mmCIF file of C-alpha atoms and ligand atoms in Angstrom:
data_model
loop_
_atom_site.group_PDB
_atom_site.id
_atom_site.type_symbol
_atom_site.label_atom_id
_atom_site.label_comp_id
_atom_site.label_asym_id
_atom_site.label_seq_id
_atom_site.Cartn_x
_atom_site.Cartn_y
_atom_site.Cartn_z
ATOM 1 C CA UNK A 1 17.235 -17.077 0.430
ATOM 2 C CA UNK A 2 16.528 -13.437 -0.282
ATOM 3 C CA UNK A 3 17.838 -10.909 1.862
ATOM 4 C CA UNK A 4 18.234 -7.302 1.726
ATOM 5 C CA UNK A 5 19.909 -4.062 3.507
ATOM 6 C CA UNK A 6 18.025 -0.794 3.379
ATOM 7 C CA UNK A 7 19.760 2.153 3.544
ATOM 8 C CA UNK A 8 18.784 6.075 2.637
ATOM 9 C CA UNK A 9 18.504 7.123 -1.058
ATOM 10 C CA UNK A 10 20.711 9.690 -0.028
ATOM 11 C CA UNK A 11 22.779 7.161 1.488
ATOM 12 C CA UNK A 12 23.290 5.384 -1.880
ATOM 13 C CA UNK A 13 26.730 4.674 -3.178
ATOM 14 C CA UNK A 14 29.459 2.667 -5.309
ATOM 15 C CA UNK A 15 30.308 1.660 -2.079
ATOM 16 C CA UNK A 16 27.843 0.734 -0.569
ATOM 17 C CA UNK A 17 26.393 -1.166 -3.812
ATOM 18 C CA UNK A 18 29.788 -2.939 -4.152
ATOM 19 C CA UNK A 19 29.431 -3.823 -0.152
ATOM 20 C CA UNK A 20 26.430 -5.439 -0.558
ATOM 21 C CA UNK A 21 27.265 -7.431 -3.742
ATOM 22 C CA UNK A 22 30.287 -9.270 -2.536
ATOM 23 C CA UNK A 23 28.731 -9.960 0.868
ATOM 24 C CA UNK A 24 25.969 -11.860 -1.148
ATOM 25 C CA UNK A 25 22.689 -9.824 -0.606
ATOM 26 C CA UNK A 26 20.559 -10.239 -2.908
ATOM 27 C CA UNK A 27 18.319 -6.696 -2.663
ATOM 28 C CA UNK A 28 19.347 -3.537 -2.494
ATOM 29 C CA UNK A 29 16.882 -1.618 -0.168
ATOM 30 C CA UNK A 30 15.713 2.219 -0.628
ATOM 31 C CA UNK A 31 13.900 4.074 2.625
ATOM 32 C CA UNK A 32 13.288 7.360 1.947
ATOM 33 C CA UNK A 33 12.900 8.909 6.281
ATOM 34 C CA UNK A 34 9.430 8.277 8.014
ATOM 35 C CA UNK A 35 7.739 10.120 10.760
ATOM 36 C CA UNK A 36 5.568 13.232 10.124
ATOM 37 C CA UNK A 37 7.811 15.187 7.220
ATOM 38 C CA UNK A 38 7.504 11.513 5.358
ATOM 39 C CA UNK A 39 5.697 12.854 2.583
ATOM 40 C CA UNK A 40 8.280 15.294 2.106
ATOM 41 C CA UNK A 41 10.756 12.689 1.946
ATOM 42 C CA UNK A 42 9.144 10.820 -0.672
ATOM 43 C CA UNK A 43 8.949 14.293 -2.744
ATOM 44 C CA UNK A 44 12.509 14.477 -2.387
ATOM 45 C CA UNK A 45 12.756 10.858 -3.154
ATOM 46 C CA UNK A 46 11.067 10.810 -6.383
ATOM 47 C CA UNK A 47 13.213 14.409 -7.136
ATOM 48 C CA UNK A 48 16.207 12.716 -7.016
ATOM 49 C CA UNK A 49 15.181 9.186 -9.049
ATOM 50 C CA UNK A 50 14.987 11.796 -12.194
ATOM 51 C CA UNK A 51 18.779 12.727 -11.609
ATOM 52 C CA UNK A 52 21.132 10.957 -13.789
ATOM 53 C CA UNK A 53 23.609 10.525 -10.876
ATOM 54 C CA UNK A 54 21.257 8.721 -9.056
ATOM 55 C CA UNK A 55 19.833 6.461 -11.859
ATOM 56 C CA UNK A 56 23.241 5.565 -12.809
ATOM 57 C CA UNK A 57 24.021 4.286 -9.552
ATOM 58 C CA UNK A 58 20.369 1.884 -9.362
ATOM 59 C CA UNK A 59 21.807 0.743 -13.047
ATOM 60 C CA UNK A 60 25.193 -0.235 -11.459
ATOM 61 C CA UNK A 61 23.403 -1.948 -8.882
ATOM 62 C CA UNK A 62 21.433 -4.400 -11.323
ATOM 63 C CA UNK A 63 25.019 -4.774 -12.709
ATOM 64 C CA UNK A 64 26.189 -5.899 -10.020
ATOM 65 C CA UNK A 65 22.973 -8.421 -9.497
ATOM 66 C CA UNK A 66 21.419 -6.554 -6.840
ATOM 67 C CA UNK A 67 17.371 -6.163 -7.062
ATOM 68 C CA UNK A 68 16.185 -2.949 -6.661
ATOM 69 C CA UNK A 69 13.035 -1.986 -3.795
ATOM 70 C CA UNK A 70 11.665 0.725 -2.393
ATOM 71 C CA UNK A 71 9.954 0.687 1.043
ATOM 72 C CA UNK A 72 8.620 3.712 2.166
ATOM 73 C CA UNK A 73 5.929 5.679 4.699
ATOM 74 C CA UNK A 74 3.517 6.448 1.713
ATOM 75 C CA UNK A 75 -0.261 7.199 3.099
ATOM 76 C CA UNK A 76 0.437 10.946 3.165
ATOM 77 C CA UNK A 77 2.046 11.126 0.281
ATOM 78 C CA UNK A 78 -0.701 8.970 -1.872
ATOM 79 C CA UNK A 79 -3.801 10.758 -0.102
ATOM 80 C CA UNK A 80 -2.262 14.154 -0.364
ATOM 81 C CA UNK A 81 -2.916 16.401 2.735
ATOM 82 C CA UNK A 82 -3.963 19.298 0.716
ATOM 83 C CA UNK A 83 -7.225 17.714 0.267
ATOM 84 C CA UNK A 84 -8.579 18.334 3.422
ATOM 85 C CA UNK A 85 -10.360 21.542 2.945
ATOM 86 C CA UNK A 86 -12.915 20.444 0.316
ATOM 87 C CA UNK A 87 -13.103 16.424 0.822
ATOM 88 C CA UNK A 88 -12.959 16.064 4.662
ATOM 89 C CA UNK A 89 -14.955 12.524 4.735
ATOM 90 C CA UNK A 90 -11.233 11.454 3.049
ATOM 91 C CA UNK A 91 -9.916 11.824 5.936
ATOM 92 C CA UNK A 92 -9.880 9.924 9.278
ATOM 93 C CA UNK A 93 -11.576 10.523 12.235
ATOM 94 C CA UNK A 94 -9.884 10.765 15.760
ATOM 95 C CA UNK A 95 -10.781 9.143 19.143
ATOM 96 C CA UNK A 96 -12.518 12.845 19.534
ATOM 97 C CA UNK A 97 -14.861 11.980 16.607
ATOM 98 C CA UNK A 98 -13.090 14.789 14.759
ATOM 99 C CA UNK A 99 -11.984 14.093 10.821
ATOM 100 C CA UNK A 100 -8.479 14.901 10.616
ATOM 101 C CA UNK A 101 -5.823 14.905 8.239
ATOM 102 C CA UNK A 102 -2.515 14.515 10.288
ATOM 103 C CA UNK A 103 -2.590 10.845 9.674
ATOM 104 C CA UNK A 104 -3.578 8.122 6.906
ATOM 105 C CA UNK A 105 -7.436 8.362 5.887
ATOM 106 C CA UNK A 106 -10.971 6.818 5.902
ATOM 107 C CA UNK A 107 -10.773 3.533 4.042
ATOM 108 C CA UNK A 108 -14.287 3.273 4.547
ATOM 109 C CA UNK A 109 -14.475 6.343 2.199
ATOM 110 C CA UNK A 110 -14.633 4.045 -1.637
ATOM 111 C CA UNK A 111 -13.378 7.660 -3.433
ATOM 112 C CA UNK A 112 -10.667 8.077 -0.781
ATOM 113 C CA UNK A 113 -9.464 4.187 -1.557
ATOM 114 C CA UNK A 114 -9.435 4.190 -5.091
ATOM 115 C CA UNK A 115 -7.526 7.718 -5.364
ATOM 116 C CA UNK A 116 -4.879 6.167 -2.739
ATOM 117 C CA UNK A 117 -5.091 2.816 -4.821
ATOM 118 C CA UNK A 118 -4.761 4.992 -8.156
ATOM 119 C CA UNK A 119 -1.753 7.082 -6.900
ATOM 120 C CA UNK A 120 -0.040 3.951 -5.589
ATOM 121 C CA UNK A 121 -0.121 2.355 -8.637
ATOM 122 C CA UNK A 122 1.404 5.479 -10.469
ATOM 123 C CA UNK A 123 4.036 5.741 -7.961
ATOM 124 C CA UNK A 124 4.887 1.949 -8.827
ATOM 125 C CA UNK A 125 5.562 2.827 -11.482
ATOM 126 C CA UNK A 126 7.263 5.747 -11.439
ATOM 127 C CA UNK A 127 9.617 4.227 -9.253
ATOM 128 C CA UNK A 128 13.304 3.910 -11.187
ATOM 129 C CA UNK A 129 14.650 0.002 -11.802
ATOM 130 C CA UNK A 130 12.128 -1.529 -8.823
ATOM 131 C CA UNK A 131 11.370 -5.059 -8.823
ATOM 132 C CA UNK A 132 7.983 -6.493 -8.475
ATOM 133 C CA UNK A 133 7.672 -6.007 -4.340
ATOM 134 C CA UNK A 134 6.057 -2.531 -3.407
ATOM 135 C CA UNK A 135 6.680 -1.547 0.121
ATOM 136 C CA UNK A 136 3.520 1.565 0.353
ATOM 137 C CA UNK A 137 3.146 1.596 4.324
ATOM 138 C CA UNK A 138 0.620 3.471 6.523
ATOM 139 C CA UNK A 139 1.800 6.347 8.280
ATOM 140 C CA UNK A 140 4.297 5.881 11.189
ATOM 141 C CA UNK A 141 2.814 6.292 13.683
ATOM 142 C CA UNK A 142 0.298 4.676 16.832
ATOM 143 C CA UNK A 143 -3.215 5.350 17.099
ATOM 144 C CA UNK A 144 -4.036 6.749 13.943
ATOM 145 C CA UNK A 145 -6.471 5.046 12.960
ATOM 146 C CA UNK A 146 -9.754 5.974 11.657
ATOM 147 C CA UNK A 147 -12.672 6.202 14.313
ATOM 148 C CA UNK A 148 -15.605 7.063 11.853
ATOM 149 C CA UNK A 149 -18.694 5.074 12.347
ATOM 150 C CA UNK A 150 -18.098 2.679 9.634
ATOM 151 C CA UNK A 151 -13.732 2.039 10.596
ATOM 152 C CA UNK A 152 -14.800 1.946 14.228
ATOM 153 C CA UNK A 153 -15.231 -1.866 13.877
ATOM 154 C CA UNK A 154 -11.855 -2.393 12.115
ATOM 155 C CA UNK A 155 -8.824 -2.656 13.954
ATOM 156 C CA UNK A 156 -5.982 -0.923 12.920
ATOM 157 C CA UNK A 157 -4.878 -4.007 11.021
ATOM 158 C CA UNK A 158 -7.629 -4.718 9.313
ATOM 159 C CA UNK A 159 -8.080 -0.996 8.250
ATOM 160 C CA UNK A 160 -4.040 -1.559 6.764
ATOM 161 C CA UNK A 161 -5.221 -4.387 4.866
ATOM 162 C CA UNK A 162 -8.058 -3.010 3.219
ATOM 163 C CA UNK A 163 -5.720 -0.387 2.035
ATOM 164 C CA UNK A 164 -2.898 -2.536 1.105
ATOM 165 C CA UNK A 165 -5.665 -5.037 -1.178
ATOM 166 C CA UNK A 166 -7.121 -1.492 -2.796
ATOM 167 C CA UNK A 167 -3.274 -0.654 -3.766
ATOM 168 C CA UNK A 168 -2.722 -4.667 -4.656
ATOM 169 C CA UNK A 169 -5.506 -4.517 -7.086
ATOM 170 C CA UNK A 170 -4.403 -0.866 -8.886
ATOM 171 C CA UNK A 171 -0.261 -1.760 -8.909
ATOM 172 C CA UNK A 172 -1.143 -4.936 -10.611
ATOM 173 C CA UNK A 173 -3.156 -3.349 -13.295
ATOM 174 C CA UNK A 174 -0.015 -1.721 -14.166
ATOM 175 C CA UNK A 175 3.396 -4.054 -12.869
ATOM 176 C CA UNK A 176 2.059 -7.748 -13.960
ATOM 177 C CA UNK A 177 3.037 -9.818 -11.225
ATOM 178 C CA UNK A 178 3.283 -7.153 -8.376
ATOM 179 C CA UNK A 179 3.458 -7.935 -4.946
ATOM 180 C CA UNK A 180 2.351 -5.808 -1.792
ATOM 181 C CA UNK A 181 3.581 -5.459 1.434
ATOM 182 C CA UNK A 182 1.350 -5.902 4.591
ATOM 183 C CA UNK A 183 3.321 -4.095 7.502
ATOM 184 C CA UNK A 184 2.822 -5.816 10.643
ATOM 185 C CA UNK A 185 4.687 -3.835 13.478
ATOM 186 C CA UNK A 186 3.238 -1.788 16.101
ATOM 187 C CA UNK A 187 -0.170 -1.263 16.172
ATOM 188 C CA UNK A 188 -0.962 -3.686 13.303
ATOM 189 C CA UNK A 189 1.442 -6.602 14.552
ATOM 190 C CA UNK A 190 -1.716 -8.804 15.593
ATOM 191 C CA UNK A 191 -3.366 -10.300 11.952
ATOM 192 C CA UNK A 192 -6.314 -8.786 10.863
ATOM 193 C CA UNK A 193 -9.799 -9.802 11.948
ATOM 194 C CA UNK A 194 -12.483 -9.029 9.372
ATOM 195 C CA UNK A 195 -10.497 -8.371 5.845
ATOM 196 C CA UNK A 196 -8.869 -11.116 4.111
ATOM 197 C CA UNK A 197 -5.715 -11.063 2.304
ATOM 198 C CA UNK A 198 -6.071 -10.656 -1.629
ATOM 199 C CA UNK A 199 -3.583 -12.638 -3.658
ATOM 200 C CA UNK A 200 -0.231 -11.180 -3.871
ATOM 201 C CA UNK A 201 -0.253 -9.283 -0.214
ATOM 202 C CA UNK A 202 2.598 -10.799 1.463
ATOM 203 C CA UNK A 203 3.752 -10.594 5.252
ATOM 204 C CA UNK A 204 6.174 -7.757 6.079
ATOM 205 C CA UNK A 205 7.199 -8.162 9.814
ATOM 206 C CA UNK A 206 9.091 -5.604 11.661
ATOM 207 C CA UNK A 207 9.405 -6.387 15.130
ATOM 208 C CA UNK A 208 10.113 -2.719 16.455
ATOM 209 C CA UNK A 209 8.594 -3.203 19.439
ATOM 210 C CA UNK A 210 11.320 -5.459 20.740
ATOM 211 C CA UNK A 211 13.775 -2.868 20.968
ATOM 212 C CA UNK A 212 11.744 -1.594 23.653
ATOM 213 C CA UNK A 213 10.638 -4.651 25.395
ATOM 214 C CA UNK A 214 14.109 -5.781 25.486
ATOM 215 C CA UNK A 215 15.643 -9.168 24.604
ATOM 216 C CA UNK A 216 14.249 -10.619 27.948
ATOM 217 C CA UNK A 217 10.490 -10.927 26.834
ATOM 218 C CA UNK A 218 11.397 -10.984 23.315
ATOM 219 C CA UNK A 219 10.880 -14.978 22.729
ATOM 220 C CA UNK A 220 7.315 -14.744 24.029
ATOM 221 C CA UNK A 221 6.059 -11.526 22.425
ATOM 222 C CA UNK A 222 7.739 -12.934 18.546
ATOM 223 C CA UNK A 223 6.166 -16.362 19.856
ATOM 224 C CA UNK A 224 2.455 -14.264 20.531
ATOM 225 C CA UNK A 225 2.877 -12.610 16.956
ATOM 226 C CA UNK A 226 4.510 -14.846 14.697
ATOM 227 C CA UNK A 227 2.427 -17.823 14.728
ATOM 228 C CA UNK A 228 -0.970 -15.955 14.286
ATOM 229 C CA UNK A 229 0.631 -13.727 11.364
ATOM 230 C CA UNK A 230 2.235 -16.557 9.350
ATOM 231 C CA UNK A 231 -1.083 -18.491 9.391
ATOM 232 C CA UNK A 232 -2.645 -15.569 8.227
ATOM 233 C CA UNK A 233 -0.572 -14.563 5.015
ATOM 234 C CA UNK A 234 0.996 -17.711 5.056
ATOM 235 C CA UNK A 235 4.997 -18.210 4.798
ATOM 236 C CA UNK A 236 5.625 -17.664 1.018
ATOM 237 C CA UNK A 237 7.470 -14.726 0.288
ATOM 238 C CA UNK A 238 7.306 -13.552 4.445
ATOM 239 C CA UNK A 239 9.649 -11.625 5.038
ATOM 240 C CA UNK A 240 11.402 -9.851 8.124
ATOM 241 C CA UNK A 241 12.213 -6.492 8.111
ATOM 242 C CA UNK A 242 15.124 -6.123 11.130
ATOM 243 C CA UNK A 243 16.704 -2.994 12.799
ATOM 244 C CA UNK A 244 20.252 -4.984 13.476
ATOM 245 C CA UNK A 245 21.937 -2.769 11.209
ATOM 246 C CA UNK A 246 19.780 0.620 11.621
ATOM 247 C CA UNK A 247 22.377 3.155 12.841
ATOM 248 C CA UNK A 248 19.291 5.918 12.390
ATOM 249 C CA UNK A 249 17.498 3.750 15.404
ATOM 250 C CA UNK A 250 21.057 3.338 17.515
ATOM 251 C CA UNK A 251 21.473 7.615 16.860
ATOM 252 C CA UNK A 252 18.007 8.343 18.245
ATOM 253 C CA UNK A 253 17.536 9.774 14.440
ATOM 254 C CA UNK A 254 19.885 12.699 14.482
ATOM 255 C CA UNK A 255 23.108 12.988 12.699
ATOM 256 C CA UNK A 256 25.939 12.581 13.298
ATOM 257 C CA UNK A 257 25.944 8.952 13.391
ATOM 258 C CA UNK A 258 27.024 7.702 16.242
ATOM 259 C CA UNK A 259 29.751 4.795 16.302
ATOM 260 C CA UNK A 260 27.700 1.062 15.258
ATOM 261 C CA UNK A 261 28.381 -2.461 16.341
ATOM 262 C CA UNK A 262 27.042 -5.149 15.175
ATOM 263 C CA UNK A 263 25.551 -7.885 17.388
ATOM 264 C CA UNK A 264 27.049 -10.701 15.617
ATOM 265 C CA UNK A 265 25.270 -13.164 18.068
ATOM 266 C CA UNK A 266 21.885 -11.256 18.101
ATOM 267 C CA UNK A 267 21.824 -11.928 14.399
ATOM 268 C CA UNK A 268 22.620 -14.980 14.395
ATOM 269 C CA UNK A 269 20.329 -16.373 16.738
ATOM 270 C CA UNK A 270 17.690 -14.332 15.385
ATOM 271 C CA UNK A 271 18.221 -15.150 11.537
ATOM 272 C CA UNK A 272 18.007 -18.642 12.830
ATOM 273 C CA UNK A 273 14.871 -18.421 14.831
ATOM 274 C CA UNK A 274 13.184 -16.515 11.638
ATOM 275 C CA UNK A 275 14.305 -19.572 9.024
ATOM 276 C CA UNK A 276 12.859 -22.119 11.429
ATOM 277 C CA UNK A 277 9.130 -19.766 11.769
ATOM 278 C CA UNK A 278 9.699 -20.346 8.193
ATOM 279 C CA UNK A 279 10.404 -16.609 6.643
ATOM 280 C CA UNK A 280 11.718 -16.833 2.823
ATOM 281 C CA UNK A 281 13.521 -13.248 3.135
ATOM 282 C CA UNK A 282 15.362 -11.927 5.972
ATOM 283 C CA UNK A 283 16.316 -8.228 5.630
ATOM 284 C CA UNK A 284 17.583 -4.867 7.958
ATOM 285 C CA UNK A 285 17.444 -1.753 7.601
ATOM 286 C CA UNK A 286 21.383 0.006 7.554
ATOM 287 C CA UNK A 287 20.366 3.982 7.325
ATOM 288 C CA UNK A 288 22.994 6.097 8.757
ATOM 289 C CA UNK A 289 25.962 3.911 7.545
ATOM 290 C CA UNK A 290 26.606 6.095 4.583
ATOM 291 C CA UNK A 291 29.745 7.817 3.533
ATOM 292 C CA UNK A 292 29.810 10.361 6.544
ATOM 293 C CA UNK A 293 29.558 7.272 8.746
ATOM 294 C CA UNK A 294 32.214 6.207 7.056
ATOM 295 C CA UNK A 295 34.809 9.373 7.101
ATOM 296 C CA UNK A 296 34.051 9.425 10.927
ATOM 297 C CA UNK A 297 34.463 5.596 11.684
ATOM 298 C CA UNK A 298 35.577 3.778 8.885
ATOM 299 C CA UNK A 299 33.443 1.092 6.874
ATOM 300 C CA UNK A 300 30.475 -1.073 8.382
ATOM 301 C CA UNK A 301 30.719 -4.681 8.954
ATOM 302 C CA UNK A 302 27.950 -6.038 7.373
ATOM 303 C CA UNK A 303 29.495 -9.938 7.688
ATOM 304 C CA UNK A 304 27.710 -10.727 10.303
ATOM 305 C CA UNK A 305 24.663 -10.645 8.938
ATOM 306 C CA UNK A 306 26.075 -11.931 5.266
ATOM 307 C CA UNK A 307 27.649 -15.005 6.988
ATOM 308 C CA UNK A 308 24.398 -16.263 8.661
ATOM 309 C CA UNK A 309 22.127 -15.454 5.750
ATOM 310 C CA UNK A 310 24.677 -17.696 3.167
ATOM 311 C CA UNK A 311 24.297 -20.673 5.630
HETATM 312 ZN ZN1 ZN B 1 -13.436 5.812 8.443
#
């Protein structure tokens, strides 16, 4: 089974790398920080991946069999916000039938996809000692999708997947064999409607939205999603994306870290109920577990998680 830990490419480490390798995951996750500055992030990101310091460390990773991938917030960054004053019709339009460029774009716009398509399939390749899944996800946040006259029909899911097929198409032109990433979580956790699924676009789930329903409800809203999403993409290559180990969740997003625990049994139960829906890769993110976690509470115990995945 693959599984993965994603942690902050300012996060990365020797230790962390060597962590992850004798536990027995098999990916080593990058997540540059979401939310509105994301584009920013990914800037920064793609700063640092010319740095020799940091390239050395993705090489020691492969050395130590780890797969590289990067999973990012990237609509802002690939549709570039700067735009806005002489192609508005790029951009969305809100509920107040205003275009807007705070959040993703028009993918009813064909010269808006293919530039987003275009730059997504540079930035695959631009990114240092990745393996063949891209992780390019919408913007982070709810209801920001576009309202124009021809999205208005779409949901928000189907509007991600016509965006994640446009990207499919360009990557592959340039990584044979690439794979993209359909985010379900939040307001694209029900499958799309009126898009299909181009070969290659696998399931991403990332079931956020427990955290705030709370464990009580949580078997009947995975149940409602699941199912319907699985049957959609089908199971091969699904994958979970988890929040058991995201310290940057448990710290409300603000450093310092606060202390982490585990919850051995949460993971277990849960890494069980995902192999039986049929997933192929289980992973979590583990931002904020770094080496200033570490000088303030000592190394994180990622066995829980590496026990139940080498079952
Ligand atoms: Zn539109």
């Amino acid at each position: 089974m693959k599984t993965s830990l994603i942690i902050h490419p300012e996060e990365l480490s020797h230790a962390w790398i060597d962590r992850m390798a004798e536990a027995g995951i098999t990916v080593l996750g990058i997540h540059p920080k979401g939310g509105r500055r994301a584009p920013i992030y990914v800037r920064e990101m793609m700063e640092m991946m010319k740095e020799r310091e940091f390239r050395a460390l993705i090489d020691y990773a492969h050395s130590r069999g780890l797969e590289v991938e990067y999973e990012l917030h990237a609509a802002s960054y690939l549709l570039p916000r700067e735009l806005f004053a002489e192609k508005r019709e790029f951009f969305r339009m809100n509920e107040q039938g205003e275009r807007t460029p705070d959040l993703n774009f028009c993918v009813s716009n064909g010269e808006a996809l293919e530039l987003f398509a275009n730059r997504a399939a540079e930035l695959a390749e631009a990114l240092y000692g990745t393996g063949k899944n891209f992780y390019f996800w919408l913007d982070d946040v709810k209801d920001s999708a576009c309202r124009c006259p021809k999205c208005k029909g779409l949901s928000p899911s189907d509007q991600q997947l016509i965006a994640v097929n446009a990207m499919s198409r360009a990557v592959k032109k340039r990584v044979a064999g690439a794979k993209m990433a359909y985010l379900a979580y939040a307001d694209s956790v029900t499958p799309p409607e009126k898009v299909k699924a181009d070969k290659g676009v696998f399931l991403e789930y990332a079931p956020m939205e427990k955290y705030k329903v709370g464990a009580e409800s949580l078997a009947l809203f995975e149940a409602e999603n699941i199912s319907p999403l699985l049957a959609f993409f089908g199971k091969s290559d699904a994958k979970v994306l988890e929040y058991w180990y995201d310290n940057s969740m448990f710290s409300g997003w603000e450093k310092p870290p606060k202390r982490f625990e585990p919850n051995a049994v949460q993971i277990a139960s849960d890494v069980r109920f995902y192999r039986e829906k049929g997933f192929e890769y289980i992973s979590s993110f583990a931002c904020f577990l770094g080496e200033d976690y570490e000088k303030l509470y000592g190394e994180a115990d990622i066995s829980p998680f590496a026990k139940c995945v080498k079952e």
